[in-house]
PDB file of C-alpha atoms in Angstrom:
ATOM      1  CA  MET H   1      -2.606   8.219  23.915  1.00 64.00           C
ATOM      2  CA  THR H   2      -4.236  10.187  21.036  1.00 84.00           C
ATOM      3  CA  GLU H   3      -7.080   8.200  19.428  1.00 91.00           C
ATOM      4  CA  PRO H   4      -7.279   7.975  15.584  1.00 95.00           C
ATOM      5  CA  LYS H   5     -10.185   9.901  14.093  1.00 96.00           C
ATOM      6  CA  SER H   6     -12.256   9.485  10.940  1.00 96.00           C
ATOM      7  CA  TRP H   7     -11.301  11.413   7.821  1.00 96.00           C
ATOM      8  CA  ALA H   8     -12.685  11.783   4.256  1.00 96.00           C
ATOM      9  CA  VAL H   9     -10.970  12.237   0.890  1.00 96.00           C
ATOM     10  CA  VAL H  10     -11.827  12.242  -2.758  1.00 94.00           C
ATOM     11  CA  ALA H  11      -9.930   9.315  -4.222  1.00 93.00           C
ATOM     12  CA  GLN H  12      -7.787   9.888  -7.199  1.00 92.00           C
ATOM     13  CA  ASN H  13      -5.048   8.281  -9.238  1.00 90.00           C
ATOM     14  CA  LEU H  14      -1.614   9.580  -9.703  1.00 88.00           C
ATOM     15  CA  PRO H  15       0.029  10.015 -13.105  1.00 86.00           C
ATOM     16  CA  GLU H  16       2.591   7.164 -12.552  1.00 86.00           C
ATOM     17  CA  HIS H  17      -0.311   4.684 -12.227  1.00 86.00           C
ATOM     18  CA  ALA H  18      -1.575   5.110 -15.825  1.00 79.00           C
ATOM     19  CA  GLY H  19       0.902   2.397 -16.997  1.00 82.00           C
ATOM     20  CA  ASN H  20      -1.580  -0.124 -15.414  1.00 81.00           C
ATOM     21  CA  ARG H  21      -4.673   0.411 -17.684  1.00 86.00           C
ATOM     22  CA  VAL H  22      -7.170  -0.519 -14.922  1.00 85.00           C
ATOM     23  CA  HIS H  23      -6.327   2.865 -13.446  1.00 88.00           C
ATOM     24  CA  THR H  24      -7.738   4.626 -16.599  1.00 88.00           C
ATOM     25  CA  ASP H  25     -11.417   4.800 -17.510  1.00 85.00           C
ATOM     26  CA  GLU H  26     -10.732   3.113 -20.801  1.00 89.00           C
ATOM     27  CA  GLY H  27      -8.617   0.273 -19.473  1.00 88.00           C
ATOM     28  CA  ALA H  28     -10.944  -0.314 -16.494  1.00 87.00           C
ATOM     29  CA  ARG H  29     -13.962  -0.727 -18.907  1.00 89.00           C
ATOM     30  CA  GLU H  30     -11.990  -3.212 -20.941  1.00 87.00           C
ATOM     31  CA  ALA H  31     -11.414  -5.223 -17.798  1.00 82.00           C
ATOM     32  CA  GLY H  32     -15.194  -5.065 -16.967  1.00 86.00           C
ATOM     33  CA  PHE H  33     -15.267  -2.225 -14.421  1.00 86.00           C
ATOM     34  CA  PRO H  34     -17.404   0.962 -14.837  1.00 86.00           C
ATOM     35  CA  SER H  35     -14.634   3.442 -14.330  1.00 86.00           C
ATOM     36  CA  ALA H  36     -10.937   3.816 -13.306  1.00 89.00           C
ATOM     37  CA  LEU H  37      -9.819   1.846 -10.287  1.00 90.00           C
ATOM     38  CA  VAL H  38      -7.713   3.780  -7.750  1.00 92.00           C
ATOM     39  CA  ALA H  39      -4.327   2.155  -7.092  1.00 90.00           C
ATOM     40  CA  GLY H  40      -4.334  -0.004  -4.010  1.00 90.00           C
ATOM     41  CA  VAL H  41      -1.201   1.689  -2.785  1.00 92.00           C
ATOM     42  CA  THR H  42      -3.129   4.987  -2.941  1.00 94.00           C
ATOM     43  CA  THR H  43      -5.977   3.440  -1.024  1.00 94.00           C
ATOM     44  CA  TYR H  44      -3.460   2.313   1.616  1.00 95.00           C
ATOM     45  CA  ALA H  45      -2.107   5.815   1.852  1.00 95.00           C
ATOM     46  CA  TYR H  46      -5.505   6.991   2.772  1.00 96.00           C
ATOM     47  CA  LEU H  47      -5.977   4.151   5.247  1.00 97.00           C
ATOM     48  CA  THR H  48      -2.794   5.285   7.114  1.00 97.00           C
ATOM     49  CA  HIS H  49      -3.891   8.801   7.527  1.00 97.00           C
ATOM     50  CA  PRO H  50      -5.827   8.514  10.827  1.00 97.00           C
ATOM     51  CA  LEU H  51      -2.993   6.497  12.346  1.00 97.00           C
ATOM     52  CA  VAL H  52      -0.204   8.977  11.482  1.00 97.00           C
ATOM     53  CA  ALA H  53      -2.503  12.017  12.459  1.00 96.00           C
ATOM     54  CA  ALA H  54      -2.802  10.433  15.887  1.00 95.00           C
ATOM     55  CA  TRP H  55       0.595   8.782  16.449  1.00 95.00           C
ATOM     56  CA  GLY H  56       2.982  10.667  14.132  1.00 95.00           C
ATOM     57  CA  ILE H  57       6.486   9.502  13.351  1.00 95.00           C
ATOM     58  CA  ASP H  58       6.191   6.704  15.959  1.00 96.00           C
ATOM     59  CA  TRP H  59       3.939   4.700  13.709  1.00 97.00           C
ATOM     60  CA  VAL H  60       5.944   5.570  10.583  1.00 97.00           C
ATOM     61  CA  ALA H  61       9.102   4.246  12.214  1.00 97.00           C
ATOM     62  CA  ARG H  62       7.746   1.118  14.071  1.00 97.00           C
ATOM     63  CA  GLY H  63       4.191   0.415  13.204  1.00 98.00           C
ATOM     64  CA  GLY H  64       2.709  -1.692  10.459  1.00 98.00           C
ATOM     65  CA  ALA H  65      -0.544  -2.935   8.951  1.00 98.00           C
ATOM     66  CA  SER H  66      -2.121  -5.775   6.941  1.00 97.00           C
ATOM     67  CA  VAL H  67      -4.159  -4.374   4.149  1.00 96.00           C
ATOM     68  CA  ARG H  68      -6.878  -6.168   2.112  1.00 94.00           C
ATOM     69  CA  PHE H  69      -8.769  -4.880  -0.895  1.00 92.00           C
ATOM     70  CA  ARG H  70     -12.335  -6.156  -0.952  1.00 91.00           C
ATOM     71  CA  ALA H  71     -13.782  -4.172  -3.746  1.00 88.00           C
ATOM     72  CA  PRO H  72     -12.486  -1.478  -6.080  1.00 87.00           C
ATOM     73  CA  VAL H  73     -12.211   2.149  -5.033  1.00 90.00           C
ATOM     74  CA  PHE H  74     -13.256   4.290  -8.076  1.00 90.00           C
ATOM     75  CA  ALA H  75     -11.528   7.551  -8.884  1.00 90.00           C
ATOM     76  CA  GLN H  76     -13.227  10.751  -7.985  1.00 89.00           C
ATOM     77  CA  ARG H  77     -15.551   9.039  -5.443  1.00 90.00           C
ATOM     78  CA  THR H  78     -15.521  10.414  -1.802  1.00 93.00           C
ATOM     79  CA  ILE H  79     -14.211   7.786   0.546  1.00 94.00           C
ATOM     80  CA  ASP H  80     -14.725   7.843   4.436  1.00 95.00           C
ATOM     81  CA  VAL H  81     -11.771   6.437   6.365  1.00 96.00           C
ATOM     82  CA  VAL H  82     -12.987   5.107   9.659  1.00 96.00           C
ATOM     83  CA  PRO H  83     -10.743   3.745  12.468  1.00 97.00           C
ATOM     84  CA  ARG H  84     -11.960   1.412  15.092  1.00 96.00           C
ATOM     85  CA  PRO H  85      -9.988   0.058  18.093  1.00 95.00           C
ATOM     86  CA  ASN H  86      -9.851  -3.655  18.813  1.00 95.00           C
ATOM     87  CA  ASP H  87      -9.423  -5.423  22.044  1.00 91.00           C
ATOM     88  CA  ASP H  88      -5.749  -6.395  21.468  1.00 90.00           C
ATOM     89  CA  ASP H  89      -4.465  -2.812  21.076  1.00 88.00           C
ATOM     90  CA  THR H  90      -4.687  -2.954  17.265  1.00 95.00           C
ATOM     91  CA  TYR H  91      -6.926  -0.818  15.004  1.00 96.00           C
ATOM     92  CA  THR H  92      -9.075  -1.663  12.119  1.00 97.00           C
ATOM     93  CA  VAL H  93      -9.414   1.182   9.598  1.00 97.00           C
ATOM     94  CA  THR H  94     -11.855   0.818   6.706  1.00 96.00           C
ATOM     95  CA  ALA H  95     -12.259   2.746   3.493  1.00 95.00           C
ATOM     96  CA  VAL H  96     -16.096   3.186   2.967  1.00 94.00           C
ATOM     97  CA  ASP H  97     -17.949   4.639   0.063  1.00 88.00           C
ATOM     98  CA  PRO H  98     -20.779   6.499   1.768  1.00 87.00           C
ATOM     99  CA  ALA H  99     -23.298   5.064  -0.729  1.00 79.00           C
ATOM    100  CA  GLU H 100     -22.373   1.543   0.446  1.00 74.00           C
ATOM    101  CA  GLU H 101     -21.653   1.985   4.161  1.00 64.00           C
ATOM    102  CA  GLN H 102     -22.138  -1.649   5.097  1.00 66.00           C
ATOM    103  CA  ASN H 103     -19.489  -2.836   2.519  1.00 77.00           C
ATOM    104  CA  PRO H 104     -15.951  -1.510   3.178  1.00 89.00           C
ATOM    105  CA  ARG H 105     -13.896  -1.299  -0.041  1.00 90.00           C
ATOM    106  CA  ALA H 106     -10.663  -1.911   1.798  1.00 93.00           C
ATOM    107  CA  LEU H 107      -9.404  -2.206   5.229  1.00 95.00           C
ATOM    108  CA  ILE H 108      -6.193  -2.519   7.315  1.00 96.00           C
ATOM    109  CA  GLU H 109      -5.489  -4.192  10.656  1.00 97.00           C
ATOM    110  CA  ALA H 110      -2.875  -1.820  12.112  1.00 97.00           C
ATOM    111  CA  TRP H 111      -0.461  -2.267  15.020  1.00 97.00           C
ATOM    112  CA  ARG H 112       2.028   0.049  16.781  1.00 96.00           C
ATOM    113  CA  ASP H 113       5.078  -2.026  16.976  1.00 97.00           C
ATOM    114  CA  SER H 114       6.317  -4.422  14.238  1.00 97.00           C
ATOM    115  CA  GLY H 115       9.368  -5.653  16.157  1.00 96.00           C
ATOM    116  CA  ALA H 116      12.592  -6.695  14.662  1.00 95.00           C
ATOM    117  CA  ALA H 117      12.846  -7.525  10.917  1.00 96.00           C
ATOM    118  CA  THR H 118      12.970 -11.319  10.013  1.00 96.00           C
ATOM    119  CA  ASP H 119      14.966 -12.862   7.260  1.00 96.00           C
ATOM    120  CA  ILE H 120      13.452 -12.997   3.719  1.00 97.00           C
ATOM    121  CA  ARG H 121      11.683 -16.212   3.091  1.00 98.00           C
ATOM    122  CA  ALA H 122      13.071 -18.690   0.504  1.00 98.00           C
ATOM    123  CA  GLY H 123      11.559 -18.640  -3.020  1.00 98.00           C
ATOM    124  CA  GLU H 124      12.195 -17.683  -6.609  1.00 97.00           C
ATOM    125  CA  ALA H 125      14.666 -14.774  -6.297  1.00 98.00           C
ATOM    126  CA  LEU H 126      14.024 -11.713  -8.340  1.00 98.00           C
ATOM    127  CA  ASP H 127      16.616  -9.139  -9.282  1.00 97.00           C
ATOM    128  CA  THR H 128      17.909  -7.056  -6.467  1.00 97.00           C
ATOM    129  CA  ARG H 129      17.354  -3.363  -7.076  1.00 97.00           C
ATOM    130  CA  GLN H 130      18.031   0.139  -5.705  1.00 98.00           C
ATOM    131  CA  PHE H 131      15.489   2.949  -5.522  1.00 98.00           C
ATOM    132  CA  VAL H 132      16.148   6.626  -4.869  1.00 98.00           C
ATOM    133  CA  LEU H 133      13.496   7.940  -2.545  1.00 97.00           C
ATOM    134  CA  ASP H 134      12.293  10.939  -4.374  1.00 96.00           C
ATOM    135  CA  GLY H 135       9.632  11.827  -6.978  1.00 93.00           C
ATOM    136  CA  GLU H 136       7.027   9.088  -7.060  1.00 92.00           C
ATOM    137  CA  PHE H 137       8.767   7.358  -4.146  1.00 96.00           C
ATOM    138  CA  GLY H 138       9.239  10.517  -2.068  1.00 94.00           C
ATOM    139  CA  PRO H 139       7.648  12.370   0.884  1.00 94.00           C
ATOM    140  CA  ASP H 140       4.862  13.899  -1.268  1.00 93.00           C
ATOM    141  CA  TYR H 141       3.310  10.585  -2.420  1.00 92.00           C
ATOM    142  CA  GLY H 142       0.409  11.224  -0.039  1.00 91.00           C
ATOM    143  CA  SER H 143      -0.065  14.920  -0.683  1.00 93.00           C
ATOM    144  CA  ARG H 144      -0.274  14.325  -4.437  1.00 92.00           C
ATOM    145  CA  ALA H 145      -3.042  11.751  -3.789  1.00 92.00           C
ATOM    146  CA  GLY H 146      -4.994  14.008  -1.245  1.00 92.00           C
ATOM    147  CA  ASP H 147      -3.475  12.945   2.047  1.00 91.00           C
ATOM    148  CA  ASP H 148      -3.111  16.456   3.641  1.00 87.00           C
ATOM    149  CA  LEU H 149      -0.844  15.647   6.597  1.00 92.00           C
ATOM    150  CA  ALA H 150       2.090  18.032   6.916  1.00 91.00           C
ATOM    151  CA  LEU H 151       4.400  15.601   8.644  1.00 92.00           C
ATOM    152  CA  TYR H 152       5.979  14.143   5.444  1.00 92.00           C
ATOM    153  CA  GLU H 153       7.086  17.014   3.441  1.00 83.00           C
ATOM    154  CA  GLY H 154       7.746  19.189   6.431  1.00 86.00           C
ATOM    155  CA  SER H 155      10.313  16.708   7.624  1.00 92.00           C
ATOM    156  CA  GLU H 156      11.296  15.196   4.263  1.00 95.00           C
ATOM    157  CA  LEU H 157      10.025  11.942   5.748  1.00 96.00           C
ATOM    158  CA  VAL H 158       9.073   9.217   3.178  1.00 96.00           C
ATOM    159  CA  HIS H 159       5.403   8.320   3.154  1.00 96.00           C
ATOM    160  CA  PRO H 160       4.599   4.680   4.376  1.00 96.00           C
ATOM    161  CA  ALA H 161       2.759   4.093   1.145  1.00 96.00           C
ATOM    162  CA  VAL H 162       6.165   4.237  -0.669  1.00 97.00           C
ATOM    163  CA  TRP H 163       7.008   0.713   0.670  1.00 98.00           C
ATOM    164  CA  PRO H 164       4.090  -1.056  -1.108  1.00 96.00           C
ATOM    165  CA  ALA H 165       4.662   1.357  -4.117  1.00 95.00           C
ATOM    166  CA  ILE H 166       8.184  -0.076  -4.458  1.00 97.00           C
ATOM    167  CA  ALA H 167       6.624  -3.534  -4.249  1.00 97.00           C
ATOM    168  CA  ASN H 168       4.258  -2.653  -7.088  1.00 93.00           C
ATOM    169  CA  ARG H 169       7.316  -1.573  -9.114  1.00 94.00           C
ATOM    170  CA  ILE H 170       8.905  -4.962  -8.537  1.00 96.00           C
ATOM    171  CA  PHE H 171       5.730  -6.617  -9.676  1.00 96.00           C
ATOM    172  CA  SER H 172       5.206  -4.359 -12.804  1.00 92.00           C
ATOM    173  CA  THR H 173       8.845  -4.932 -13.773  1.00 94.00           C
ATOM    174  CA  ASP H 174       9.256  -8.626 -13.174  1.00 96.00           C
ATOM    175  CA  LEU H 175       5.878 -10.427 -12.983  1.00 96.00           C
ATOM    176  CA  VAL H 176       2.811  -8.930 -14.560  1.00 93.00           C
ATOM    177  CA  ARG H 177       1.323  -9.335 -18.016  1.00 87.00           C
ATOM    178  CA  GLY H 178      -1.069  -6.684 -18.993  1.00 84.00           C
ATOM    179  CA  SER H 179      -3.511  -5.117 -16.520  1.00 80.00           C
ATOM    180  CA  TRP H 180      -3.196  -6.351 -12.989  1.00 86.00           C
ATOM    181  CA  ILE H 181      -4.690  -5.894  -9.540  1.00 87.00           C
ATOM    182  CA  HIS H 182      -3.061  -5.527  -6.101  1.00 90.00           C
ATOM    183  CA  THR H 183      -5.091  -7.609  -3.692  1.00 92.00           C
ATOM    184  CA  ARG H 184      -3.327  -7.486  -0.303  1.00 95.00           C
ATOM    185  CA  SER H 185      -0.182  -6.651   1.618  1.00 97.00           C
ATOM    186  CA  VAL H 186       1.433  -6.943   5.007  1.00 98.00           C
ATOM    187  CA  ILE H 187       3.750  -4.025   5.649  1.00 98.00           C
ATOM    188  CA  ARG H 188       6.105  -3.792   8.746  1.00 98.00           C
ATOM    189  CA  HIS H 189       8.152  -0.708   9.484  1.00 98.00           C
ATOM    190  CA  HIS H 190      11.636  -1.052  11.090  1.00 98.00           C
ATOM    191  CA  GLY H 191      12.933   2.496  10.585  1.00 97.00           C
ATOM    192  CA  VAL H 192      12.361   5.714   8.616  1.00 97.00           C
ATOM    193  CA  ALA H 193      13.875   7.101   5.387  1.00 97.00           C
ATOM    194  CA  ARG H 194      13.981  10.631   4.055  1.00 97.00           C
ATOM    195  CA  ARG H 195      14.072  12.278   0.661  1.00 97.00           C
ATOM    196  CA  GLY H 196      17.143  11.437  -1.406  1.00 97.00           C
ATOM    197  CA  ASP H 197      17.964   8.230   0.484  1.00 98.00           C
ATOM    198  CA  THR H 198      18.864   5.174  -1.690  1.00 98.00           C
ATOM    199  CA  VAL H 199      17.331   1.868  -0.486  1.00 98.00           C
ATOM    200  CA  ASP H 200      18.356  -1.683  -1.451  1.00 98.00           C
ATOM    201  CA  VAL H 201      15.463  -4.031  -2.305  1.00 98.00           C
ATOM    202  CA  THR H 202      15.462  -7.827  -2.345  1.00 98.00           C
ATOM    203  CA  ALA H 203      12.491  -9.872  -3.348  1.00 98.00           C
ATOM    204  CA  ASN H 204      11.511 -13.639  -3.507  1.00 98.00           C
ATOM    205  CA  VAL H 205       8.390 -15.030  -5.001  1.00 98.00           C
ATOM    206  CA  ILE H 206       7.101 -17.391  -2.366  1.00 98.00           C
ATOM    207  CA  ASP H 207       3.847 -18.455  -4.092  1.00 98.00           C
ATOM    208  CA  ARG H 208       2.007 -18.659  -7.332  1.00 97.00           C
ATOM    209  CA  PHE H 209      -1.685 -19.833  -7.711  1.00 96.00           C
ATOM    210  CA  GLU H 210      -4.802 -19.466  -9.653  1.00 95.00           C
ATOM    211  CA  ARG H 211      -7.801 -17.563  -8.150  1.00 91.00           C
ATOM    212  CA  HIS H 212      -9.795 -15.196 -10.400  1.00 88.00           C
ATOM    213  CA  GLY H 213      -6.651 -15.082 -12.553  1.00 91.00           C
ATOM    214  CA  GLU H 214      -3.028 -15.853 -11.949  1.00 95.00           C
ATOM    215  CA  ARG H 215      -1.696 -14.578  -8.609  1.00 96.00           C
ATOM    216  CA  ALA H 216       1.775 -14.152  -7.065  1.00 97.00           C
ATOM    217  CA  VAL H 217       2.946 -13.591  -3.522  1.00 98.00           C
ATOM    218  CA  VAL H 218       6.314 -11.873  -3.085  1.00 98.00           C
ATOM    219  CA  ASP H 219       8.357 -11.459   0.226  1.00 98.00           C
ATOM    220  CA  ILE H 220      10.333  -8.154   0.059  1.00 98.00           C
ATOM    221  CA  ARG H 221      12.968  -6.549   2.241  1.00 98.00           C
ATOM    222  CA  ILE H 222      13.892  -2.923   2.072  1.00 98.00           C
ATOM    223  CA  GLY H 223      17.155  -1.792   3.591  1.00 98.00           C
ATOM    224  CA  LEU H 224      18.914   1.515   4.132  1.00 98.00           C
ATOM    225  CA  ARG H 225      22.648   1.823   4.782  1.00 96.00           C
ATOM    226  CA  GLY H 226      22.901  -1.785   5.835  1.00 95.00           C
ATOM    227  CA  ARG H 227      19.739  -1.910   8.102  1.00 96.00           C
ATOM    228  CA  PRO H 228      16.223  -3.037   7.436  1.00 96.00           C
ATOM    229  CA  ILE H 229      13.592  -0.324   7.385  1.00 97.00           C
ATOM    230  CA  ALA H 230      10.462  -2.186   5.787  1.00 98.00           C
ATOM    231  CA  SER H 231       9.298  -5.746   5.236  1.00 98.00           C
ATOM    232  CA  VAL H 232       6.452  -6.268   2.751  1.00 98.00           C
ATOM    233  CA  GLU H 233       4.484  -9.389   1.823  1.00 98.00           C
ATOM    234  CA  HIS H 234       2.731  -8.325  -1.430  1.00 97.00           C
ATOM    235  CA  GLU H 235       0.043 -10.191  -3.352  1.00 97.00           C
ATOM    236  CA  ALA H 236      -1.404  -9.336  -6.724  1.00 95.00           C
ATOM    237  CA  ILE H 237      -3.467 -10.785  -9.637  1.00 95.00           C
ATOM    238  CA  ILE H 238      -0.613 -10.658 -12.214  1.00 94.00           C
ATOM    239  CA  ALA H 239      -2.702 -11.935 -15.226  1.00 92.00           C
ATOM    240  CA  LEU H 240      -6.413 -11.253 -15.310  1.00 81.00           C
ATOM    241  CA  PRO H 241      -8.718 -14.015 -16.643  1.00 83.00           C
ATOM    242  CA  ASP H 242      -9.515 -13.838 -20.344  1.00 73.00           C
TER     243      ASP H 242
END
C-alpha cells in the first residue's frame, strides 16, 4: 500500500468565497483578523491531497474524514500538509504554518472505507435542492486552489472538497447572517460523481447552540440517480459575536 507523503501549497481563496467577507482582507479585519481567512473547504481540499495522491479514486469513492479547524489559515501563506499513520489504520493529516510548527491550523482524521450510508437524522428540515456538478462544484475545484493532482480533471471526477462546498452553500443560503466561519465537518464518501452530473441534496438542522457566536450543525445527504454518494455533518458559526 502506498503511504501518503507530505506536500506544501500556497493557500489562496477562490472568487466564489468573496461573498463571505472574512475571506477578504477588509472583511477579515472587520471581524478582528489580520488578513483574509482561507475558506475551510479549501483547507480541506489541501488536507485530502496526500490521501488521494497515495490511494487515488479508491479513497474518493469510499473513504472519508473528520476535519476540524483549530485556527485560521491566512491567504498567501505557505502551508505544509503532513500525514501521519495511526494505530487503527487511519491517518491524521495536519495543515501547518511553518512559522508555527507546533500548532496545526487544521487537521483531518481520515479513513479508507466509510461503509454504507445511513439515514439522515431527524431535525429542522431545510429546502431540498439540486446542484449541477460543474463550475465551482466541478472537478477543477482543487486545481483552482492549488491542488495540483491530475486525477480530477483528467477523469472529470468531482473533487471531494465539493461535498463540504455544497454544505457551505446550504448554510449561506438558509442559515447564516453576515460573516460566518466553518468550524468542522465529517464527510463520508459512498460513490463518485463526474462533471455535469446533477445531485439531490437533503439537509436537516440537528443542533443550534452558542459558543463564540451562534452555531448550527446540519446533517446532509447527497444523492445521484437515486443512490447516496456522500454524507456530511457540517458545523459553522452562523452569526459572529458583536
